[in-house]
Amino acid sequence: MKFSVIIPTLNEAAGIGNLLKTVTRLAVGYASEIIVVDGGSQDKTVLSPKSMPRCIP
């Protein structure tokens, strides 16, 4: 199975790391992509996805 997960964010620095870890764990063994789309966050939301493995900013 192949799937994409699109996660829209806005000022989610406190929770995005845990969400990405959970989605990544669930996607193991599948052809998948996780796309994080930021809506102009004023906090450090954009830094969390960049720290994940295999991240292409």
PDB file of C-alpha atoms in Angstrom:
ATOM      1  CA  MET A   1       0.000   0.000   0.000  1.00  0.00           C
ATOM      2  CA  LYS A   2       1.184   3.521  -0.800  1.00  0.00           C
ATOM      3  CA  PHE A   3      -0.178   6.612   0.909  1.00  0.00           C
ATOM      4  CA  SER A   4       0.472  10.274   1.697  1.00  0.00           C
ATOM      5  CA  VAL A   5      -0.217  12.116   4.935  1.00  0.00           C
ATOM      6  CA  ILE A   6      -0.605  15.886   4.691  1.00  0.00           C
ATOM      7  CA  ILE A   7      -0.368  17.764   7.973  1.00  0.00           C
ATOM      8  CA  PRO A   8      -1.369  21.442   7.959  1.00  0.00           C
ATOM      9  CA  THR A   9       0.191  23.395  10.839  1.00  0.00           C
ATOM     10  CA  LEU A  10      -0.014  26.797  12.469  1.00  0.00           C
ATOM     11  CA  ASN A  11       1.873  27.464  15.707  1.00  0.00           C
ATOM     12  CA  GLU A  12       2.080  23.769  16.627  1.00  0.00           C
ATOM     13  CA  ALA A  13       5.656  23.651  17.957  1.00  0.00           C
ATOM     14  CA  ALA A  14       4.509  22.010  21.189  1.00  0.00           C
ATOM     15  CA  GLY A  15       2.806  19.049  19.504  1.00  0.00           C
ATOM     16  CA  ILE A  16       4.188  18.535  16.006  1.00  0.00           C
ATOM     17  CA  GLY A  17       7.191  16.462  17.123  1.00  0.00           C
ATOM     18  CA  ASN A  18       5.062  13.799  18.809  1.00  0.00           C
ATOM     19  CA  LEU A  19       2.625  13.748  15.901  1.00  0.00           C
ATOM     20  CA  LEU A  20       5.431  13.228  13.381  1.00  0.00           C
ATOM     21  CA  LYS A  21       6.954  10.427  15.463  1.00  0.00           C
ATOM     22  CA  THR A  22       3.584   8.681  15.694  1.00  0.00           C
ATOM     23  CA  VAL A  23       2.802   8.988  11.983  1.00  0.00           C
ATOM     24  CA  THR A  24       6.329   7.848  11.083  1.00  0.00           C
ATOM     25  CA  ARG A  25       6.008   4.796  13.349  1.00  0.00           C
ATOM     26  CA  LEU A  26       2.657   3.868  11.783  1.00  0.00           C
ATOM     27  CA  ALA A  27       4.087   4.220   8.273  1.00  0.00           C
ATOM     28  CA  VAL A  28       6.930   1.709   8.779  1.00  0.00           C
ATOM     29  CA  GLY A  29       6.763  -0.962   6.098  1.00  0.00           C
ATOM     30  CA  TYR A  30       4.666   1.105   3.705  1.00  0.00           C
ATOM     31  CA  ALA A  31       5.605   3.293   0.780  1.00  0.00           C
ATOM     32  CA  SER A  32       4.556   6.617   2.180  1.00  0.00           C
ATOM     33  CA  GLU A  33       5.267  10.300   2.370  1.00  0.00           C
ATOM     34  CA  ILE A  34       4.547  12.762   5.141  1.00  0.00           C
ATOM     35  CA  ILE A  35       4.052  16.337   4.012  1.00  0.00           C
ATOM     36  CA  VAL A  36       3.986  19.146   6.565  1.00  0.00           C
ATOM     37  CA  VAL A  37       2.528  22.423   5.309  1.00  0.00           C
ATOM     38  CA  ASP A  38       3.032  25.419   7.568  1.00  0.00           C
ATOM     39  CA  GLY A  39       0.612  28.334   7.440  1.00  0.00           C
ATOM     40  CA  GLY A  40       3.030  31.017   8.656  1.00  0.00           C
ATOM     41  CA  SER A  41       3.721  29.941  12.227  1.00  0.00           C
ATOM     42  CA  GLN A  42       5.262  32.513  14.550  1.00  0.00           C
ATOM     43  CA  ASP A  43       6.726  29.861  16.877  1.00  0.00           C
ATOM     44  CA  LYS A  44       9.283  27.133  16.117  1.00  0.00           C
ATOM     45  CA  THR A  45       6.887  24.797  14.298  1.00  0.00           C
ATOM     46  CA  VAL A  46       9.036  24.700  11.158  1.00  0.00           C
ATOM     47  CA  LEU A  47      12.090  23.471  13.075  1.00  0.00           C
ATOM     48  CA  SER A  48      10.544  20.173  14.242  1.00  0.00           C
ATOM     49  CA  PRO A  49      10.010  18.582  10.806  1.00  0.00           C
ATOM     50  CA  LYS A  50      13.518  19.589   9.758  1.00  0.00           C
ATOM     51  CA  SER A  51      14.961  17.594  12.645  1.00  0.00           C
ATOM     52  CA  MET A  52      13.240  14.378  11.531  1.00  0.00           C
ATOM     53  CA  PRO A  53      15.189  11.792   9.534  1.00  0.00           C
ATOM     54  CA  ARG A  54      14.831  11.886   5.738  1.00  0.00           C
ATOM     55  CA  CYS A  55      13.337  15.349   5.832  1.00  0.00           C
ATOM     56  CA  ILE A  56      13.419  17.493   2.739  1.00  0.00           C
ATOM     57  CA  PRO A  57      12.546  21.071   3.714  1.00  0.00           C
TER      58      PRO A  57
END
